[in-house]
Short mmCIF file of C-alpha atoms in Angstrom, two decimals:
data_model
loop_
_atom_site.label_atom_id
_atom_site.label_comp_id
_atom_site.label_asym_id
_atom_site.label_seq_id
_atom_site.Cartn_x
_atom_site.Cartn_y
_atom_site.Cartn_z
CA MET A 324 -19.62 -33.74 -28.59
CA ALA A 325 -23.25 -34.62 -27.90
CA ALA A 326 -25.05 -32.96 -25.03
CA ASN A 327 -25.12 -35.34 -22.09
CA ARG A 328 -28.13 -34.24 -20.05
CA PRO A 329 -28.79 -35.86 -16.68
CA VAL A 330 -32.23 -34.50 -15.72
CA GLU A 331 -34.84 -34.90 -13.02
CA TRP A 332 -38.59 -34.63 -13.50
CA ASN A 333 -40.17 -31.60 -11.87
CA GLY A 334 -43.95 -31.65 -12.35
CA ASN A 335 -44.54 -31.28 -16.07
CA HIS A 336 -40.97 -30.24 -16.78
CA SER A 337 -37.49 -31.79 -16.66
CA SER A 338 -34.65 -29.79 -15.11
CA VAL A 339 -30.90 -30.13 -15.53
CA THR A 340 -29.10 -31.60 -12.50
CA MET A 341 -25.59 -31.78 -14.01
CA PHE A 342 -23.57 -29.55 -16.31
CA VAL A 343 -20.78 -30.57 -18.69
CA LEU A 344 -17.66 -28.40 -18.64
CA TRP A 345 -16.37 -28.35 -22.21
CA GLY A 346 -12.88 -27.26 -21.13
CA PHE A 347 -10.23 -26.16 -23.59
CA SER A 348 -10.71 -28.98 -26.07
CA ASP A 349 -12.02 -32.54 -26.34
CA GLU A 350 -8.72 -33.72 -27.84
CA LYS A 351 -7.08 -36.16 -25.43
CA GLU A 352 -3.54 -35.43 -26.66
CA LEU A 353 -3.91 -31.70 -25.96
CA GLN A 354 -5.37 -32.39 -22.52
CA PHE A 355 -2.41 -34.59 -21.55
CA ILE A 356 -0.04 -31.82 -22.67
CA LEU A 357 -1.92 -29.13 -20.74
CA PHE A 358 -2.20 -31.18 -17.52
CA PRO A 359 1.48 -30.93 -16.38
CA ILE A 360 1.64 -27.26 -17.46
CA PHE A 361 -1.37 -26.21 -15.38
CA LEU A 362 -0.39 -28.51 -12.50
CA GLY A 363 3.03 -26.84 -12.33
CA THR A 364 1.40 -23.40 -12.54
CA TYR A 365 -0.97 -24.21 -9.69
CA LEU A 366 1.78 -25.59 -7.44
CA VAL A 367 3.97 -22.53 -8.09
CA THR A 368 0.97 -20.29 -7.31
CA LEU A 369 0.48 -21.99 -3.94
CA ILE A 370 4.18 -21.99 -3.04
CA TRP A 371 4.88 -18.37 -4.03
CA ASN A 372 1.77 -16.91 -2.42
CA LEU A 373 2.07 -18.93 0.79
CA GLY A 374 5.77 -18.06 0.93
CA LEU A 375 5.00 -14.35 0.57
CA ILE A 376 2.34 -14.48 3.31
CA LEU A 377 4.74 -16.26 5.68
CA LEU A 378 7.57 -13.84 4.89
CA ILE A 379 5.38 -10.82 5.61
CA ARG A 380 4.19 -12.39 8.88
CA MET A 381 7.72 -13.36 9.98
CA ASP A 382 9.57 -10.12 9.20
CA SER A 383 8.60 -7.19 11.45
CA GLN A 384 9.95 -4.64 8.94
CA LEU A 385 7.24 -5.71 6.50
CA HIS A 386 4.46 -4.95 9.00
CA THR A 387 3.30 -1.91 7.05
CA PRO A 388 -0.04 -1.15 5.32
CA MET A 389 1.32 -1.96 1.85
CA TYR A 390 2.46 -5.46 2.85
CA PHE A 391 -0.64 -5.93 5.00
CA PHE A 392 -2.73 -5.50 1.83
CA LEU A 393 -0.27 -7.60 -0.19
CA SER A 394 -0.63 -10.55 2.20
CA PHE A 395 -4.40 -10.46 1.70
CA LEU A 396 -3.93 -10.23 -2.07
CA SER A 397 -1.88 -13.43 -1.90
CA PHE A 398 -4.61 -15.09 0.19
CA ILE A 399 -7.25 -14.08 -2.37
CA ASP A 400 -5.09 -15.42 -5.20
CA ILE A 401 -4.73 -18.77 -3.40
CA CYS A 402 -8.51 -19.07 -2.92
CA TYR A 403 -9.17 -17.83 -6.44
CA SER A 404 -6.84 -20.36 -8.05
CA SER A 405 -7.90 -23.22 -5.75
CA SER A 406 -11.56 -22.76 -6.63
CA ILE A 407 -10.81 -23.60 -10.28
CA SER A 408 -7.48 -25.39 -10.81
CA PRO A 409 -8.02 -28.67 -8.89
CA ARG A 410 -11.29 -29.45 -10.71
CA MET A 411 -9.85 -28.31 -14.03
CA LEU A 412 -6.84 -30.60 -13.55
CA SER A 413 -9.04 -33.58 -12.66
CA ASP A 414 -11.21 -32.88 -15.73
CA PHE A 415 -8.13 -33.21 -17.97
CA LEU A 416 -8.00 -36.87 -16.94
CA LYS A 417 -11.74 -37.60 -17.31
CA ASP A 418 -13.78 -38.64 -20.31
CA GLU A 419 -16.92 -36.98 -18.95
CA LYS A 420 -16.34 -33.55 -17.37
CA MET A 421 -19.49 -33.47 -15.28
CA ILE A 422 -20.22 -30.99 -12.48
CA SER A 423 -23.37 -30.98 -10.38
CA PHE A 424 -25.73 -28.00 -10.40
CA ILE A 425 -24.89 -27.17 -6.76
CA ALA A 426 -21.12 -27.62 -7.24
CA CYS A 427 -21.28 -25.30 -10.26
CA ALA A 428 -23.09 -22.64 -8.21
CA ILE A 429 -20.58 -22.94 -5.35
CA GLN A 430 -17.63 -22.71 -7.72
CA TYR A 431 -18.95 -19.54 -9.33
CA PHE A 432 -19.77 -18.03 -5.93
CA VAL A 433 -16.18 -18.47 -4.70
CA VAL A 434 -14.65 -17.34 -8.01
CA ALA A 435 -16.82 -14.20 -8.14
CA TRP A 436 -16.25 -13.44 -4.44
CA MET A 437 -12.48 -13.62 -4.76
CA GLY A 438 -12.41 -11.85 -8.15
CA LEU A 439 -14.52 -8.91 -6.99
CA ALA A 440 -12.60 -8.73 -3.71
CA GLU A 441 -9.36 -8.51 -5.70
CA CYS A 442 -10.77 -5.59 -7.73
CA CYS A 443 -11.59 -3.71 -4.53
CA LEU A 444 -8.29 -4.62 -2.87
CA LEU A 445 -6.29 -3.33 -5.84
CA ALA A 446 -8.19 -0.02 -5.48
CA ALA A 447 -7.37 0.07 -1.74
CA MET A 448 -3.70 -0.56 -2.51
CA ALA A 449 -3.73 2.28 -5.07
CA TYR A 450 -5.14 4.62 -2.41
CA ASP A 451 -2.43 3.46 0.00
CA ARG A 452 0.27 4.36 -2.56
CA TYR A 453 -1.37 7.77 -3.12
CA VAL A 454 -1.26 8.55 0.62
CA ALA A 455 2.34 7.31 0.88
CA ILE A 456 3.51 9.62 -1.95
CA GLY A 457 1.07 12.53 -1.59
CA SER A 458 1.12 12.83 2.22
CA PRO A 459 4.25 11.04 3.45
CA LEU A 460 4.37 12.89 6.80
CA GLN A 461 0.77 11.96 7.66
CA TYR A 462 0.98 8.46 6.17
CA SER A 463 1.21 6.56 9.47
CA ALA A 464 -1.65 8.55 10.97
CA ILE A 465 -3.94 8.20 7.94
CA MET A 466 -3.22 4.54 7.15
CA ALA A 467 -3.60 3.41 10.75
CA PRO A 468 -4.07 -0.32 11.47
CA GLY A 469 -7.74 0.27 12.28
CA LEU A 470 -8.45 1.85 8.89
CA CYS A 471 -6.51 -0.86 7.04
CA GLY A 472 -8.50 -3.56 8.83
CA LYS A 473 -11.79 -1.85 7.96
CA MET A 474 -10.73 -1.51 4.32
CA VAL A 475 -9.92 -5.23 4.06
CA ALA A 476 -13.19 -6.13 5.79
CA GLY A 477 -15.04 -3.89 3.34
CA VAL A 478 -13.28 -5.58 0.43
CA TYR A 479 -14.43 -9.04 1.51
CA VAL A 480 -17.99 -7.99 2.43
CA THR A 481 -18.48 -6.15 -0.89
CA GLY A 482 -17.22 -9.15 -2.86
CA PHE A 483 -19.34 -11.55 -0.78
CA LEU A 484 -22.64 -9.67 -1.17
CA SER A 485 -22.17 -9.02 -4.88
CA SER A 486 -21.16 -12.62 -5.57
CA LEU A 487 -24.11 -13.93 -3.56
CA SER A 488 -26.61 -11.79 -5.50
CA GLN A 489 -25.14 -12.90 -8.84
CA THR A 490 -25.06 -16.58 -7.90
CA VAL A 491 -28.62 -16.65 -6.54
CA SER A 492 -30.04 -14.78 -9.54
CA CYS A 493 -28.26 -17.00 -12.06
CA PHE A 494 -28.80 -20.42 -10.49
CA HIS A 495 -32.40 -19.58 -9.57
CA LEU A 496 -33.13 -19.58 -13.31
CA TYR A 497 -34.77 -22.63 -14.88
CA TYR A 498 -32.43 -24.95 -16.83
CA CYS A 499 -34.15 -27.60 -18.94
CA GLY A 500 -32.22 -27.83 -22.21
CA PRO A 501 -28.55 -27.72 -23.24
CA ASN A 502 -26.19 -28.29 -20.34
CA ILE A 503 -22.76 -27.93 -21.98
CA ILE A 504 -20.83 -24.98 -20.52
CA GLN A 505 -18.39 -23.73 -23.15
CA HIS A 506 -15.70 -23.03 -20.56
CA PHE A 507 -13.29 -24.73 -18.17
CA PHE A 508 -15.14 -23.44 -15.09
CA CYS A 509 -18.64 -22.23 -14.18
CA ASP A 510 -18.71 -18.61 -15.29
CA LEU A 511 -21.92 -16.59 -15.58
CA PRO A 512 -21.44 -15.42 -19.20
CA ALA A 513 -21.18 -19.11 -20.17
CA VAL A 514 -23.96 -20.41 -17.88
CA ILE A 515 -26.73 -17.82 -18.35
CA PRO A 516 -27.25 -18.55 -22.11
CA LEU A 517 -28.19 -22.15 -21.17
CA SER A 518 -31.23 -21.00 -19.20
CA CYS A 519 -34.75 -21.79 -20.44
CA SER A 520 -36.24 -18.84 -18.53
CA ASN A 521 -35.80 -15.11 -19.02
CA PRO A 522 -32.25 -14.20 -17.85
CA PHE A 523 -32.88 -10.41 -17.89
CA ILE A 524 -32.58 -9.92 -14.10
CA SER A 525 -29.39 -12.02 -13.91
CA GLN A 526 -27.83 -10.08 -16.76
CA ILE A 527 -28.75 -6.76 -15.12
CA ILE A 528 -27.22 -7.84 -11.79
CA LEU A 529 -24.05 -8.98 -13.58
CA LEU A 530 -23.90 -5.64 -15.44
CA LEU A 531 -24.43 -3.63 -12.24
CA ALA A 532 -21.65 -5.56 -10.49
CA ALA A 533 -19.34 -4.84 -13.44
CA ILE A 534 -20.23 -1.13 -13.43
CA PHE A 535 -20.24 -0.36 -9.71
CA ILE A 536 -17.57 -2.75 -8.39
CA VAL A 537 -15.22 -3.48 -11.29
CA PHE A 538 -15.41 -0.08 -13.00
CA GLY A 539 -15.76 1.64 -9.61
CA SER A 540 -12.55 -0.02 -8.39
CA LEU A 541 -10.82 0.85 -11.66
CA LEU A 542 -11.97 4.48 -11.35
CA VAL A 543 -10.63 4.76 -7.78
CA THR A 544 -7.36 3.23 -8.97
CA LEU A 545 -7.05 5.62 -11.92
CA LEU A 546 -7.91 8.65 -9.75
CA SER A 547 -5.32 7.57 -7.18
CA TYR A 548 -2.69 7.29 -9.89
CA GLY A 549 -3.72 10.68 -11.28
CA PHE A 550 -3.03 12.23 -7.88
CA ILE A 551 0.18 10.19 -7.60
CA VAL A 552 1.46 11.57 -10.92
CA ALA A 553 0.57 15.10 -9.79
CA SER A 554 2.47 14.56 -6.52
CA ILE A 555 5.51 13.11 -8.30
CA LEU A 556 5.65 16.09 -10.66
CA LYS A 557 5.89 18.40 -7.64
CA ILE A 558 9.03 16.61 -6.42
CA SER A 559 12.02 18.70 -7.52
CA SER A 560 14.63 15.98 -7.06
CA GLY A 561 15.02 13.53 -9.96
CA LYS A 562 16.03 10.73 -7.60
CA GLY A 563 13.06 11.48 -5.37
CA SER A 564 10.67 11.28 -8.33
CA ALA A 565 12.20 7.99 -9.49
CA LYS A 566 12.01 6.51 -5.99
CA ALA A 567 8.36 7.54 -5.64
CA PHE A 568 7.48 6.09 -9.04
CA ASN A 569 9.28 2.81 -8.30
CA THR A 570 7.02 2.20 -5.30
CA CYS A 571 4.05 2.11 -7.69
CA VAL A 572 5.44 0.16 -10.65
CA SER A 573 4.60 -3.31 -9.31
CA HIS A 574 1.06 -2.39 -8.36
CA LEU A 575 0.49 -0.60 -11.66
CA ALA A 576 1.65 -3.70 -13.57
CA ALA A 577 -0.68 -5.97 -11.55
CA VAL A 578 -3.64 -3.61 -12.09
CA THR A 579 -3.02 -3.35 -15.84
CA VAL A 580 -2.82 -7.11 -16.39
CA PHE A 581 -5.80 -7.95 -14.16
CA PHE A 582 -8.28 -5.37 -15.46
CA GLY A 583 -6.96 -5.63 -19.02
CA THR A 584 -7.87 -9.33 -19.20
CA ALA A 585 -10.94 -9.47 -16.92
CA LEU A 586 -12.96 -6.54 -18.29
CA PRO A 587 -13.33 -7.79 -21.91
CA VAL A 588 -14.79 -11.10 -20.68
CA TYR A 589 -17.71 -9.50 -18.82
CA MET A 590 -18.38 -6.50 -21.04
CA ARG A 591 -19.32 -8.06 -24.37
CA SER A 592 -22.07 -10.29 -25.73
CA SER A 593 -21.75 -14.08 -25.81
CA SER A 594 -20.95 -15.77 -29.11
CA SER A 595 -18.96 -18.85 -30.12
CA GLN A 596 -16.01 -16.68 -31.15
CA SER A 597 -16.10 -14.53 -28.02
CA MET A 598 -16.34 -17.68 -25.87
CA ARG A 599 -13.07 -18.96 -27.34
CA GLN A 600 -11.43 -15.59 -26.70
CA ASP A 601 -12.86 -15.53 -23.17
CA LYS A 602 -11.19 -18.87 -22.41
CA VAL A 603 -7.79 -17.47 -23.39
CA LEU A 604 -8.30 -14.26 -21.38
CA SER A 605 -9.62 -16.28 -18.42
CA VAL A 606 -6.39 -18.29 -18.33
CA PHE A 607 -4.56 -15.00 -17.69
CA TYR A 608 -6.70 -13.53 -14.90
CA VAL A 609 -7.73 -16.83 -13.26
CA ILE A 610 -4.57 -18.96 -13.55
CA LEU A 611 -1.52 -16.91 -14.54
CA ILE A 612 -2.10 -13.67 -12.59
CA PRO A 613 -2.39 -15.44 -9.18
CA MET A 614 0.99 -17.03 -9.96
CA LEU A 615 2.61 -13.83 -11.27
CA ASN A 616 1.44 -11.40 -8.56
CA PRO A 617 4.02 -12.50 -5.93
CA LEU A 618 6.74 -12.31 -8.61
CA ILE A 619 5.61 -8.86 -9.78
CA TYR A 620 5.68 -7.48 -6.24
CA SER A 621 8.97 -9.15 -5.30
CA LEU A 622 11.15 -8.85 -8.42
CA ARG A 623 12.41 -5.29 -7.93
CA ASN A 624 11.43 -4.93 -4.30
CA LYS A 625 14.45 -4.26 -2.06
CA GLU A 626 12.36 -4.65 1.12
CA ILE A 627 11.23 -8.15 0.12
CA LYS A 628 14.80 -9.13 -0.80
CA GLY A 629 16.06 -7.70 2.50
CA ALA A 630 13.42 -9.67 4.41
CA LEU A 631 14.47 -12.88 2.64
CA LYS A 632 18.09 -12.29 3.67
CA ARG A 633 17.07 -11.63 7.27
CA VAL A 634 14.94 -14.79 7.39
CA LYS A 635 17.83 -16.83 5.95
CA LYS A 636 20.22 -15.41 8.58
CA LEU A 637 17.68 -16.13 11.30
CA LYS A 638 17.36 -19.73 10.07
CA ILE A 639 21.14 -20.15 9.98
CA PHE A 640 21.41 -18.67 13.50
CA THR A 641 18.62 -20.94 14.79
CA ASN A 642 20.27 -24.05 13.31
CA PHE A 643 23.65 -23.04 14.74
CA PHE A 644 22.11 -22.37 18.18
CA SER A 645 20.30 -25.75 18.15
CA LEU A 646 23.50 -27.56 17.12
CA THR A 647 25.55 -25.80 19.83
CA LEU A 648 22.94 -26.59 22.48
CA THR A 649 22.88 -30.26 21.44
CA GLU A 650 26.69 -30.52 21.62
CA HIS A 651 26.64 -28.84 25.03
CA GLU A 652 24.07 -31.34 26.33
CA ILE A 653 26.13 -34.26 24.97
CA GLY A 654 29.26 -32.85 26.69
CA MET A 655 27.41 -32.62 30.01
CA HIS A 656 26.42 -36.29 29.74
#
C-alpha cells in the first residue's frame, strides 16, 4: 500500500495533516469477515456494561464499595471501547482509512486516559478486597463513601494528567514524512516512529507513565494480594478461607488478563514483527477485555445473580400492579 500523504505547506517545510490507519489487513475479504465479529463484540460490550451499571444503581444491596468501583470500571470500559470500535468498524468499510491529525490526537488522549484510569482503578479494587478480608470488622469505617469517592476522583485525575502530557508531547512533534500508522487506532508506539523530529522527550514521558502508573498500579495490586494471601492463611476454617478467596477470583482474573496483554505492548521496542504482535494483544485489552469484564465479575457472583432475581421480581410486580390498576379504572368507568 503506497503512503497517501495529505500535507500542508508550513514555511519551508510540509507537514502531515492526515494519517492512514493500516488496520488489521488491506484484504477486503478479511475486513468483511471481521466487521460483523467486531460489531457484535462492541454491541455486547455496551449492553453488558450498561446493564451492570443499571443493576448496581437499581439494587440497594449492591450499594457497597466493591460494586461502586465495579460500576466505574464498566463506565471506563464503555468509554475505552467507544473511543476505538466505531471508527475501526467504519474503516472496515472504507477504501481509504484516513484520520485527521487532530482526530488522531483526541482518540489517543481518550484511549490513554481510560486505559491508565483502569490501571489505577484495578489497584483501588485490590486494596478494597484487602481491607474486606484483612480487616472485616473495620471495613465499613475504612472504606467509607467519602474515601471511595476520593479514590475514584484520583483515578480519573491521574489518568487525565498523564494522558494529556503524553498526547501533547507526541503530537507536538513534527511530522513531515510517512503517515501510515501500522495499527487499527492511534497508539503512541505506532505514531512516534513516524515523527521527523527527535522523539526522545515523548518516549521518556511514555516510559515514565508506564513505570509510575502502570507498574505502580500493578505493584499496589500485587502487594494487596500478598496481604490478602497472608490474611487467608490465618483463617483456620477451610470454608472461611475458600469464601475469602472466592471474593478475589474475579478481580484477580481481570487484573491478570489486562496487565498481561497491555504491558508487553508498551515495554518493548517497535519493529514490524512487534507491531503485528501488538495488534493481536491490543485486540485483547482494547476490545475483548471491556466485553469480558462484566462476565468475569458476574459469572460466579451470587450477589449479582440475587440482584438480577430481585429486579425481575420487581418488574413482574410493577407490571402486575399496573395491570390491576388499569382494570380497576376500567371497572370504575
